[in-house]
Short mmCIF file of C-alpha atoms in Angstrom, two decimals:
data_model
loop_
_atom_site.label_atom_id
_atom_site.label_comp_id
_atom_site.label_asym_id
_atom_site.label_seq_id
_atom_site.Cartn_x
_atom_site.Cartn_y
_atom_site.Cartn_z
CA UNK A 66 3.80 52.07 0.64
CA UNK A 67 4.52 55.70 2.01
CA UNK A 68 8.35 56.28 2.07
CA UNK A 69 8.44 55.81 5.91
CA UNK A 70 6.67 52.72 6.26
CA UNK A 71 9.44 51.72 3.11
CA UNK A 72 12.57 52.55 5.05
CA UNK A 73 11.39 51.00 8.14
CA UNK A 74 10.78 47.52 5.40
CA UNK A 75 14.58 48.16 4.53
CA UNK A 76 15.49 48.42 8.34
CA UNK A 77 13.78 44.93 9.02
CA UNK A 78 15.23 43.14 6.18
CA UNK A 79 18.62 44.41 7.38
CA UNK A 80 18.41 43.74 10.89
CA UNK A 81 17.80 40.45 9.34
CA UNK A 82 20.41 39.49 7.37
CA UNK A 83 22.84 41.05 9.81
CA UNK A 84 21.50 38.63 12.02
CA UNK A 85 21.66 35.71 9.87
CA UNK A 86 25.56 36.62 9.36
CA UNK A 87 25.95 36.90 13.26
CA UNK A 88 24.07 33.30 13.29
CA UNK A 89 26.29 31.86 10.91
CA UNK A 90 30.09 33.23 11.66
CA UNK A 91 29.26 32.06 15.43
CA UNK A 92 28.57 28.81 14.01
CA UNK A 93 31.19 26.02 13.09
CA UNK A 94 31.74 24.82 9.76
CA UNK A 95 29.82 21.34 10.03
CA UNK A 96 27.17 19.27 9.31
CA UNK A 97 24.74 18.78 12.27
CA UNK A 98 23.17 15.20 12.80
CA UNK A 99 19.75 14.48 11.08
CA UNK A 100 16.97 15.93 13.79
CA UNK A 101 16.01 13.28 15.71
CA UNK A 102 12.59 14.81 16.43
CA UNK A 103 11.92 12.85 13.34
CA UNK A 104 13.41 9.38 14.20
CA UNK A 105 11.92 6.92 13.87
CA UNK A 106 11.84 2.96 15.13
CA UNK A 107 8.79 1.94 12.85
CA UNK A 108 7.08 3.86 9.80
CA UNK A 109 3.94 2.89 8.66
CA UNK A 110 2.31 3.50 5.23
CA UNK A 111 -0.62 2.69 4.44
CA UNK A 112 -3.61 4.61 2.24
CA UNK A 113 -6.27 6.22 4.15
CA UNK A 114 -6.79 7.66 7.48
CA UNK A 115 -8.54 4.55 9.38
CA UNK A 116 -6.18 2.12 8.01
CA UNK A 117 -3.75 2.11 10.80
CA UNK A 118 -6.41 0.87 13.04
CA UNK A 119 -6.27 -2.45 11.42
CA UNK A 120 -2.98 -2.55 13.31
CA UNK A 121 -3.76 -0.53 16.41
CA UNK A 122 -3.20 -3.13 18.89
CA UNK A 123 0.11 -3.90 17.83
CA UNK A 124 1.17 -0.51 17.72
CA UNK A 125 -0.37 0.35 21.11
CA UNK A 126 2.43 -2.61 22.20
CA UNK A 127 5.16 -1.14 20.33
CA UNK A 128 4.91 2.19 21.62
CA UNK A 129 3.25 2.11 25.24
CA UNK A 130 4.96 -0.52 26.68
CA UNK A 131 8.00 -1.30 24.62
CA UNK A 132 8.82 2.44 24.15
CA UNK A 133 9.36 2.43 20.30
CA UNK A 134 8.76 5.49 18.40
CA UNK A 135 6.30 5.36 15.40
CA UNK A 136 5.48 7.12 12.86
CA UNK A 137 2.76 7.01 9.92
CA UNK A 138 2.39 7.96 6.60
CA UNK A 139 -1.28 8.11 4.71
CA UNK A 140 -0.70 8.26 1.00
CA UNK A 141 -4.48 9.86 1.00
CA UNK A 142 -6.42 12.07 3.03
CA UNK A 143 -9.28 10.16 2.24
CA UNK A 144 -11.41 13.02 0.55
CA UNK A 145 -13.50 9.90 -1.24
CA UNK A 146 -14.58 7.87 1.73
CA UNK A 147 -18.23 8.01 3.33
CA UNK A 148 -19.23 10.35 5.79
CA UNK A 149 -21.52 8.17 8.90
CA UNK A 150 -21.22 11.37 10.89
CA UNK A 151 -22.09 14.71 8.80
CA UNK A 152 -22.53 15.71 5.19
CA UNK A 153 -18.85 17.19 4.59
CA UNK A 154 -17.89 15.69 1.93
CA UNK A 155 -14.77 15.44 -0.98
CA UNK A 156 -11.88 17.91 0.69
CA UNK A 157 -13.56 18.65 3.51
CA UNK A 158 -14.15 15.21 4.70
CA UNK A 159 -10.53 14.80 3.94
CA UNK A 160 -10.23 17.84 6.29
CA UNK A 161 -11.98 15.85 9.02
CA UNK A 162 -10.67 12.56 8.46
CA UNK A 163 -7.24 14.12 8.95
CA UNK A 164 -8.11 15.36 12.36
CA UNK A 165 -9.56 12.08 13.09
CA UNK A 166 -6.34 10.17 12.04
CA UNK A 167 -4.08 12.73 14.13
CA UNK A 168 -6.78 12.37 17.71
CA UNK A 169 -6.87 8.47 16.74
CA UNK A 170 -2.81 8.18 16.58
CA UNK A 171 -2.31 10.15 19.38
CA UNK A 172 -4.56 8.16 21.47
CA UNK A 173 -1.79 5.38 21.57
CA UNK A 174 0.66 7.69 21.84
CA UNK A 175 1.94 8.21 18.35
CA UNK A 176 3.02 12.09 17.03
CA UNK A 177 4.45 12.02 14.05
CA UNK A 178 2.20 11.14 11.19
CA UNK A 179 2.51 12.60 7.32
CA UNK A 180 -0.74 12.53 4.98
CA UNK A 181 0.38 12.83 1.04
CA UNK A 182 -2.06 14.03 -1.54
CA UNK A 183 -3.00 10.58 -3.65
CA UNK A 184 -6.50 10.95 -4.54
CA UNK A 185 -8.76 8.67 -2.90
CA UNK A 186 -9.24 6.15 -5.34
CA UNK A 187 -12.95 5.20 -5.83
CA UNK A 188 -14.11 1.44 -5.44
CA UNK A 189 -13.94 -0.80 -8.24
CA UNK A 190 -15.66 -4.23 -9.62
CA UNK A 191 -12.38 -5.64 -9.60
CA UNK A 192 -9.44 -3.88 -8.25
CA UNK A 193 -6.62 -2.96 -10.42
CA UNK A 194 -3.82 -1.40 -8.39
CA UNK A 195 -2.24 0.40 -11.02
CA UNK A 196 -5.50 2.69 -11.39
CA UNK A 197 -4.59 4.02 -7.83
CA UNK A 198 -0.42 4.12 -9.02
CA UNK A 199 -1.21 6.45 -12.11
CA UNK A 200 -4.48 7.97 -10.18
CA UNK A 201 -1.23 8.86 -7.37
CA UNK A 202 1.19 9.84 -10.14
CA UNK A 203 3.17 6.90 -9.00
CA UNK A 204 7.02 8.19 -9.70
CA UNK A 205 5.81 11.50 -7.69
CA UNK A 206 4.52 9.78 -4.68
CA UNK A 207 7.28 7.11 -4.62
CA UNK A 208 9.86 10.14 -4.21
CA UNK A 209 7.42 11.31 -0.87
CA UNK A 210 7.79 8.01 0.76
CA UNK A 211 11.75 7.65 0.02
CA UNK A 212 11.93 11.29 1.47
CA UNK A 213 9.83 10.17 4.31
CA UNK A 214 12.14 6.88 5.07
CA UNK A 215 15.12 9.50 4.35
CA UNK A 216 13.45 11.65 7.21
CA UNK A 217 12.59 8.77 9.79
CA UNK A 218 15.44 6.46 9.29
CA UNK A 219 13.47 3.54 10.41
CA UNK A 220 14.34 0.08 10.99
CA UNK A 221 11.05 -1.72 10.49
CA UNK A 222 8.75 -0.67 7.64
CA UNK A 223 4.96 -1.61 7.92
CA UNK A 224 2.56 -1.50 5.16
CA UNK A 225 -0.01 -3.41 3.22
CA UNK A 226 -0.28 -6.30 1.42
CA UNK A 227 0.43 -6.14 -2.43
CA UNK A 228 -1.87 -8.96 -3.11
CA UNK A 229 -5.87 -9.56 -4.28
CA UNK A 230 -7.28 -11.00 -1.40
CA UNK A 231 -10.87 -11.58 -0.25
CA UNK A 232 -11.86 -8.82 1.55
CA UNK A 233 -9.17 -6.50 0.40
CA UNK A 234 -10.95 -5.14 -2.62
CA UNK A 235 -9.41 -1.84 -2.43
CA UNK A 236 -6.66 -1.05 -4.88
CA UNK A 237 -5.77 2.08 -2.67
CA UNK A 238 -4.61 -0.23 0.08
CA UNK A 239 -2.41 -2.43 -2.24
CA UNK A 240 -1.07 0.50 -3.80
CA UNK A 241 0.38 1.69 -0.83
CA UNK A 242 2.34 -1.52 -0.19
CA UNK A 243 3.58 -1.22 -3.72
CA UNK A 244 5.45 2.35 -3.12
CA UNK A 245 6.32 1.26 0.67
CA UNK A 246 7.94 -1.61 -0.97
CA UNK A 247 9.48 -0.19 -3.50
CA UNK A 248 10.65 2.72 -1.14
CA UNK A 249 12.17 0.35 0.83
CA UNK A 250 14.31 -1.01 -1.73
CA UNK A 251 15.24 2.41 -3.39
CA UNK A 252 15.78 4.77 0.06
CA UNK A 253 19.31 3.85 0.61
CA UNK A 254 20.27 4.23 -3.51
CA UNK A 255 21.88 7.64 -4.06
CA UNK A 256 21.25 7.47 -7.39
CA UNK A 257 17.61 7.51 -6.79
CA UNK A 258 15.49 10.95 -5.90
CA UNK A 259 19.53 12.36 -5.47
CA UNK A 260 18.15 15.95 -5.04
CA UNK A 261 16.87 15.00 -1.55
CA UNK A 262 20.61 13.86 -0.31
CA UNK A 263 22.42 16.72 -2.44
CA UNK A 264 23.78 19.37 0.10
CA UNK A 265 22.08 22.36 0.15
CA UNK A 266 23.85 25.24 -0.84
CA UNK A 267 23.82 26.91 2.38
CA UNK A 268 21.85 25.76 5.15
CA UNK A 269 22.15 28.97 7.11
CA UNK A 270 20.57 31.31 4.20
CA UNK A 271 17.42 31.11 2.51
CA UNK A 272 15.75 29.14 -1.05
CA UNK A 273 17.76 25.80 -0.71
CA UNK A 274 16.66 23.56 -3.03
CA UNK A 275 18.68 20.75 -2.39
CA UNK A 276 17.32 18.78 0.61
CA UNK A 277 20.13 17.36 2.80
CA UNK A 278 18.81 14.30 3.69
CA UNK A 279 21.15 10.79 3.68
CA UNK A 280 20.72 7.22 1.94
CA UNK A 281 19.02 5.08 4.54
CA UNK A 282 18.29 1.35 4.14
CA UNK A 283 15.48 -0.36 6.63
CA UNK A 284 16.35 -3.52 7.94
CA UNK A 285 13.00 -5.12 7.71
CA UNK A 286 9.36 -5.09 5.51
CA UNK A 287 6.34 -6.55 6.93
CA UNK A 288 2.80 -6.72 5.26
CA UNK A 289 -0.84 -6.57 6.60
CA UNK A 290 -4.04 -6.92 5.42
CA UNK A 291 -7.67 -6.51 5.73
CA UNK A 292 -8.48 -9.61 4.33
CA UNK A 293 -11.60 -11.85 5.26
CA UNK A 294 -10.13 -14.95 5.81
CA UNK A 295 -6.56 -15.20 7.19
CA UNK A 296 -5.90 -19.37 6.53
CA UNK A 297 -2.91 -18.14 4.39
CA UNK A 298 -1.37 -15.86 6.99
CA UNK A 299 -0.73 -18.97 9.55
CA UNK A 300 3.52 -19.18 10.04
CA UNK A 301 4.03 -16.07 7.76
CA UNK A 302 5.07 -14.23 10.03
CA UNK A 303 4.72 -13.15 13.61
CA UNK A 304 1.24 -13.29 15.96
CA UNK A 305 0.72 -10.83 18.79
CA UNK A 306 -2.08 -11.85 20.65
CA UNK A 307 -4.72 -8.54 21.18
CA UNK A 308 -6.30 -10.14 24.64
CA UNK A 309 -2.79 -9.39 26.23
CA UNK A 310 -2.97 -6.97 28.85
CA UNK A 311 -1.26 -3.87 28.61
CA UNK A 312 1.22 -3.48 31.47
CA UNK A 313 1.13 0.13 31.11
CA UNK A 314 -2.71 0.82 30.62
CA UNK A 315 -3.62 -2.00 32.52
CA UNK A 316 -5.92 -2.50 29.40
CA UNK A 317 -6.38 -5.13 27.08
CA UNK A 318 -4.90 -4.50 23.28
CA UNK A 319 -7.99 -5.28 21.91
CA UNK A 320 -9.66 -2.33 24.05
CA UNK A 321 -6.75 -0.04 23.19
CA UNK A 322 -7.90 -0.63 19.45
CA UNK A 323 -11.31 -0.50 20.05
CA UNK A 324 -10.80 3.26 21.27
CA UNK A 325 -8.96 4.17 18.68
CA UNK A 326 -11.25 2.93 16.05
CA UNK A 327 -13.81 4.73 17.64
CA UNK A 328 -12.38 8.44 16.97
CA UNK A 329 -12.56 7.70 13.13
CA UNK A 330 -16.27 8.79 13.67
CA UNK A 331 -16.72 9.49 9.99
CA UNK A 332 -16.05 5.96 9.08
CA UNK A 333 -17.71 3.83 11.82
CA UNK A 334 -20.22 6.72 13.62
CA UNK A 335 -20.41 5.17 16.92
CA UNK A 336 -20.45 1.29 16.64
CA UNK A 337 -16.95 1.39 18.04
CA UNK A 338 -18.13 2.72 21.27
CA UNK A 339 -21.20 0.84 21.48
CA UNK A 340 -18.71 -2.59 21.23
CA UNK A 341 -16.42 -1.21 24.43
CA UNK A 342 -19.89 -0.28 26.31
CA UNK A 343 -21.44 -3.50 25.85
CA UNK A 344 -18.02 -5.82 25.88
CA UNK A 345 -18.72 -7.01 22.59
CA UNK A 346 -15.12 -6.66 21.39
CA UNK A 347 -14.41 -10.52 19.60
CA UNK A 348 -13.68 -8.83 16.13
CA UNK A 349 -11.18 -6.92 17.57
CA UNK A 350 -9.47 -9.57 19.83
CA UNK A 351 -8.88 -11.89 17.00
CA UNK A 352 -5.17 -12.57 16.55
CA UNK A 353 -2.71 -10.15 14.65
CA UNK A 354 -0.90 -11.81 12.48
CA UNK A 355 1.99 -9.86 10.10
CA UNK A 356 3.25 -11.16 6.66
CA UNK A 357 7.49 -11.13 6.88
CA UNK A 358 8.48 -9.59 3.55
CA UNK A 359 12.02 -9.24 4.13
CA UNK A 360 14.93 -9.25 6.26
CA UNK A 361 18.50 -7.89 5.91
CA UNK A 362 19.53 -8.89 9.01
CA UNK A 363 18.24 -12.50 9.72
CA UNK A 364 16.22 -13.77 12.17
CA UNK A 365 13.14 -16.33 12.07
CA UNK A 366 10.37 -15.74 10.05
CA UNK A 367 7.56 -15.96 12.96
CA UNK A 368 9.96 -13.97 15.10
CA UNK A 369 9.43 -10.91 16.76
CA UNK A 370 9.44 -7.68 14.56
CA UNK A 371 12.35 -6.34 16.13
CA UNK A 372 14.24 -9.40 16.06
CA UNK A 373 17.43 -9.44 15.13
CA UNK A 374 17.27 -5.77 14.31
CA UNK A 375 20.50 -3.82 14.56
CA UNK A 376 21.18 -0.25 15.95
CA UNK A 377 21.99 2.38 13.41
CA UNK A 378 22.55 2.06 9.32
CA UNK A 379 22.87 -1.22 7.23
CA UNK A 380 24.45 -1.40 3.98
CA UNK A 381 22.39 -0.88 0.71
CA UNK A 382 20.63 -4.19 -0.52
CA UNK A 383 20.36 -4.05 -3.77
CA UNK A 384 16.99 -6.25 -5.37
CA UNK A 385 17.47 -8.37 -7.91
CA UNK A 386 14.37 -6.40 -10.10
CA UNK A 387 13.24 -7.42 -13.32
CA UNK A 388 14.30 -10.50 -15.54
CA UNK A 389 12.29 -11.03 -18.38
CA UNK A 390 11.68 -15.26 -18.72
CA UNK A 391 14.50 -16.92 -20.64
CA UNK A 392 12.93 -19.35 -22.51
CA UNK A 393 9.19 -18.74 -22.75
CA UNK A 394 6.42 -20.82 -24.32
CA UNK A 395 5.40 -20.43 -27.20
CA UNK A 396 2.06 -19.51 -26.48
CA UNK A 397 0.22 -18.53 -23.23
CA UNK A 398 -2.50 -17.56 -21.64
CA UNK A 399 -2.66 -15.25 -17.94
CA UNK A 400 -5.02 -13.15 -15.53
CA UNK A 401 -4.53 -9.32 -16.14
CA UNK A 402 -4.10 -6.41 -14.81
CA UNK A 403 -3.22 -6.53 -10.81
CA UNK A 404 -2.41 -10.29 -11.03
CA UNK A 405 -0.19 -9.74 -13.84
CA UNK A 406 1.79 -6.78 -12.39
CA UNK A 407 2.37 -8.71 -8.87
CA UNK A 408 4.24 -11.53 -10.69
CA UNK A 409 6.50 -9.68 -11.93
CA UNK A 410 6.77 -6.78 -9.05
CA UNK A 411 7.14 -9.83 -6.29
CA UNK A 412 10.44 -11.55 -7.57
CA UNK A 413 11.72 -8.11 -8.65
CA UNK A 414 11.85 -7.42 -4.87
CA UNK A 415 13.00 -10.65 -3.92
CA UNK A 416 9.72 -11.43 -2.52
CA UNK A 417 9.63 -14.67 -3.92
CA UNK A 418 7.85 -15.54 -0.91
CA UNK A 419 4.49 -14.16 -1.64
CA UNK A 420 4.26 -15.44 -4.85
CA UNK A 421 3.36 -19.01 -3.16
CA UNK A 422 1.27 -16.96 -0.51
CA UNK A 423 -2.00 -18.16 -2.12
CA UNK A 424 -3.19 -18.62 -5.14
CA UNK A 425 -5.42 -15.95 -7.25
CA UNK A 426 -8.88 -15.35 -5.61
CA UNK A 427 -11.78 -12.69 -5.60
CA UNK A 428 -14.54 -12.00 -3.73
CA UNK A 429 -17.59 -11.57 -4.99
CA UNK A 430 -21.56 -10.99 -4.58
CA UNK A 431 -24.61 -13.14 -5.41
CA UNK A 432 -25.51 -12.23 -8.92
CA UNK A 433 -22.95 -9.97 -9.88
CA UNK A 434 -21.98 -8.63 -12.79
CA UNK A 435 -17.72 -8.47 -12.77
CA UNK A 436 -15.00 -8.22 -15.44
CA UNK A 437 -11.88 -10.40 -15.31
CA UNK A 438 -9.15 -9.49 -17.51
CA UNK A 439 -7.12 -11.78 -19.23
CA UNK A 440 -3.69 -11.64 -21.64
CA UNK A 441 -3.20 -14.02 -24.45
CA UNK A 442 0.59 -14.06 -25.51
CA UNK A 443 2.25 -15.00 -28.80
CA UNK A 444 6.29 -15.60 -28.77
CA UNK A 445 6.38 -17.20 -32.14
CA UNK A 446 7.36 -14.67 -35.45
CA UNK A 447 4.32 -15.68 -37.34
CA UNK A 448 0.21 -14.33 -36.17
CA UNK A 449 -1.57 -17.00 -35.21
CA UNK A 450 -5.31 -17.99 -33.68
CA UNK A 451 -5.73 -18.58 -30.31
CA UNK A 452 -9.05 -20.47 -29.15
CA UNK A 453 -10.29 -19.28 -25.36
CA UNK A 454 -11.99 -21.76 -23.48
CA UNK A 455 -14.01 -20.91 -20.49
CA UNK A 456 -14.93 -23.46 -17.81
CA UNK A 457 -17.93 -22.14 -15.70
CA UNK A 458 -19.58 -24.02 -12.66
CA UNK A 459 -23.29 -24.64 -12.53
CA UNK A 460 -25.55 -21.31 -12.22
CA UNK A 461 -22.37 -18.88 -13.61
CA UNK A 462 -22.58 -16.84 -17.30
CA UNK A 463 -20.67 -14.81 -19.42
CA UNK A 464 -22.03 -11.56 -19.87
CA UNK A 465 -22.58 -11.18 -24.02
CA UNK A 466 -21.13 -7.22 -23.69
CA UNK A 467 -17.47 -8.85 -22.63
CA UNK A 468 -14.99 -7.43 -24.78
CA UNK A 469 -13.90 -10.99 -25.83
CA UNK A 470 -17.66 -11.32 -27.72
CA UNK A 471 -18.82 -7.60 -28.89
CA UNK A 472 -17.84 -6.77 -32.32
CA UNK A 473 -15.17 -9.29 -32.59
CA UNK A 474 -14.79 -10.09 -36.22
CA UNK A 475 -13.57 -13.46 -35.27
CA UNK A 476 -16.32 -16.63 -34.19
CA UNK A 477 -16.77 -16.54 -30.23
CA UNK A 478 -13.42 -17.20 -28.34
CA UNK A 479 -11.14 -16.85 -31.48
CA UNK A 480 -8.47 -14.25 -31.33
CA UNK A 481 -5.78 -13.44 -33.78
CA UNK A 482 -2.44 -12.78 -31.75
CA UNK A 483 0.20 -10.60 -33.69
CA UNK A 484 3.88 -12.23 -33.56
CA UNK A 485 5.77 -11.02 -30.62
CA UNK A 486 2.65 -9.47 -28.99
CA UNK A 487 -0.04 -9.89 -27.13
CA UNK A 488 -3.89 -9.01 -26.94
CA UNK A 489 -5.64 -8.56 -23.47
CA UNK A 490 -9.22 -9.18 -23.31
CA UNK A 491 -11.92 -8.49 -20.75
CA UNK A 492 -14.83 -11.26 -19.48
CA UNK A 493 -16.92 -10.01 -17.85
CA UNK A 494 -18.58 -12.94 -16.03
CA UNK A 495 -22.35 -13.17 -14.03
CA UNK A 496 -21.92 -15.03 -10.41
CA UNK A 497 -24.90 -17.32 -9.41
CA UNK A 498 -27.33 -16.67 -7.68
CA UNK A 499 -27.16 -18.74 -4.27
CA UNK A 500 -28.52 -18.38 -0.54
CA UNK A 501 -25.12 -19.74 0.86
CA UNK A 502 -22.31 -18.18 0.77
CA UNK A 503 -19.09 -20.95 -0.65
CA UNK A 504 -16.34 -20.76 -2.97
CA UNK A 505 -16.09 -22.02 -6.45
CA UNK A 506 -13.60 -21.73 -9.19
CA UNK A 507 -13.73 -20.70 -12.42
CA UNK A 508 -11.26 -21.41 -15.37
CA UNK A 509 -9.86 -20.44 -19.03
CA UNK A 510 -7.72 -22.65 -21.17
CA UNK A 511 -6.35 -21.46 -24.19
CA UNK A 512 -5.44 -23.55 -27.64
CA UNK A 513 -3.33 -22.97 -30.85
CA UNK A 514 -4.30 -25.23 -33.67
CA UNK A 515 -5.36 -27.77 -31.38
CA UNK A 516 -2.45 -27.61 -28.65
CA UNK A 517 -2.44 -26.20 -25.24
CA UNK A 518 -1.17 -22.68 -24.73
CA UNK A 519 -1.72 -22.95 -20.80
CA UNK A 520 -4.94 -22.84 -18.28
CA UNK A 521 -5.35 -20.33 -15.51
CA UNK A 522 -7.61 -20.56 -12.70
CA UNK A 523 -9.48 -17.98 -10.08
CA UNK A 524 -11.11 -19.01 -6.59
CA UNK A 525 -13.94 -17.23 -5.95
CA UNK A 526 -15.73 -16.78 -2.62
CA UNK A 527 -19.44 -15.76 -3.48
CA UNK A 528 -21.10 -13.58 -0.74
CA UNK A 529 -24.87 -14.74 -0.04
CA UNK A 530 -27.10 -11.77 0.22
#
């Protein structure tokens, strides 16, 4: 840098900072209100770009005709997804997918939508939510969606369902209602993520690092899902019918979703478009139908979402979290992994009522090779053996690589359990081979010198090829 071009550098900065004095003598010694560019009636979180379209129709409602503001968060950019469209793939199909969200969004008139960095997580056998939660680094993503209710200050929070459902086989999805949830219950603690409602140091200068935000509690949590069968979702909460007319558009809901679908191009190519062309648009006029979480300000369960809902901030509601059992058995004997997690993450959140929402089920193909995990628990001070029983319909197996049978220096389905521990084992079981689809159930009991140490039991719904 020559000496002029250097002085003129000094000039600018100058000018500058003189005029970030003028700025902030001329201005009065106050806090302004939170920018309500950013408010927001209902957020939305859910994992990829394309999920909100399971939703669409409803949203359309909210916002076109009922003139409530929305907003979205993705938790991924979904740089792992498939590409129907073009061979951009990994970060540049996150690129895309993006654009596609942001184009799909604004087709129903939403503007404000936030896309996190949580890898995509890839498909599994079996999903296990906390892959995606340590995939997401789950205390760093939990602090973006508390910033991001911080930022919106909504009322109504909308996410996915923390369950294992048929047809939601995607841990990414239930991931994302884990941190919604769990940002619902921790956004209006100032003890939690504290540096984003510490005041900044000087709002009118430069390098803040303290955020500014305030504590803000939602009123209510509602829950979706992608399931394949919705039998369990009857009176859980409320059902917006997607053949309604739009008064605005003068459009049906399930159109309006149809549309929007149909500018995720990367995900569904054009079979979106081909439904609106040729009126074939049953899948998308089925009922919606949302799961009621929770609500801090009353109202019926099957009522509106906005019912009851109250202008401006509630008080904190603190959850109850965890409580380890008081007087457990002895022995026992439960499914692993995801199923394990959710009962103890549901009553932790007072959501005692999804852990009656259905009982554990999978979904699985004709012929295929799976793993189930389970956990065999000892409460006792002294080791002892615990015998595992499976209990197989006609035409299933156990595949001999399971953990419980390779290398196992014990006879098949012994297990020595430490005092005050536990062991977790993996079956990996072999589904029959059949030509219609059904369900069936498989189950494991468990023994301890003779006496029962519990049974658990999984529904499966077998897939015909």
């Amino acid at each position: 840098m020559n000496s002029r071009s250097h002085h003129y550098f000094l000039f600018v900065i100058l000018q500058i900072f003189l005029a970030v004095c003028l700025v902030k003598a001329q201005q009065p010694n106050v806090s302004p209100s939170p920018d309500d560019r950013l408010k927001a009636d209902i957020l939305v979180v859910v994992a990829h770009p394309d999920d909100e379209s399971l939703i669409a129709g409803y949203l359309a409602k909210a916002v076109l005709d009922e003139h409530k503001r929305v907003a979205v968060v993705f938790t991924t950019r979904g740089d792992a997804g498939q590409n129907l469209v073009g061979y951009e793939q990994a970060k540049s199909l996150a690129e895309i997918r993006e654009m596609e969200a942001r184009q799909a969004l604004a087709s129903i008139g939403i503007e404000n939508e936030w896309f996190l960095r949580g890898p995509d997580t890839p498909w599994l056998e079996v999903p296990d939510v906390l892959r995606s939660l340590e995939a997401w680094n789950h205390g760093n993503i939990l602090g973006e969606v508390v910033r991001f209710i911080r930022l919106t200050r909504p009322a109504v929070v909308i996410t996915m369902l923390p369950d294992i459902v048929v047809g939601e086989n995607h841990e990414d999805h239930q991931a994302s209602g884990v941190v919604a949830t769990e940002a619902f219950d921790l956004a209006g603690d100032p003890t939690w993520f504290p540096e984003q409602i510490g005041d900044p140091a000087d709002r009118l200068w430069f390098a803040n690092l303290m955020e500014g935000l305030h504590v803000w509690q939602p009123q209510k949590l509602y829950y979706f899902t992608d399931a394949s069968h919705f039998d369990f979702l009857k009176g859980k909460g409320p059902e917006y019918s997607m053949t309604e007319v739009s008064p605005s558009q003068h459009l049906s809901y399930a159109r309006i979703a149809a549309k929007e679908v149909s500018l995720h191009r990367t995900q569904y190519d054009g079979e979106p478009d081909r439904d609106l062309q040729a009126g074939n648009l049953s899948f998308y006029e089925e009922p919606l139908t949302f799961i009621l979480g929770k609500s801090l300000v009353g109202g019926t369960v099957t009522g509106d979402v906005f019912e009851n809902v109250v202008q401006g901030q509630i008080g904190f509601a603190r959850v109850r979290g965890y409580e380890p059992p008081k007087d457990p058995p002895d022995y026992s004997i439960e499914l692993g992994g995801g199923w394990a997690f959710y009962n103890r993450f549901w009553p932790a959140h007072n959501l005692e009522s999804l852990t009656e929402l259905l009982s554990p089920e999978l979904g699985v193909g004709t012929g295929q090779d799976f793993p189930i995990p389970l956990i065999l628990r000892n409460n006792t001070d002294k080791p002892v053996t615990m015998d595992l029983h499976p209990f197989l319909p006609n035409g299933w197996a156990i595949d001999s690589n399971s953990a419980q049978y390779a290398h196992h220096p014990l006879p098949q389905g012994k297990f020595i359990i430490p005092a005050r521990d536990y062991v977790p084992v993996v079956v990996r079981l072999i589904a029959p081979t059949i030509h219609a689809s059904s369900w069936q159930t498989v189950s494991w009991s468990a023994e301890v010198e003779g006496k029962s140490a519990g049974r658990v039991t999984v529904k499966f719904y077998v897939m015909a090829e």
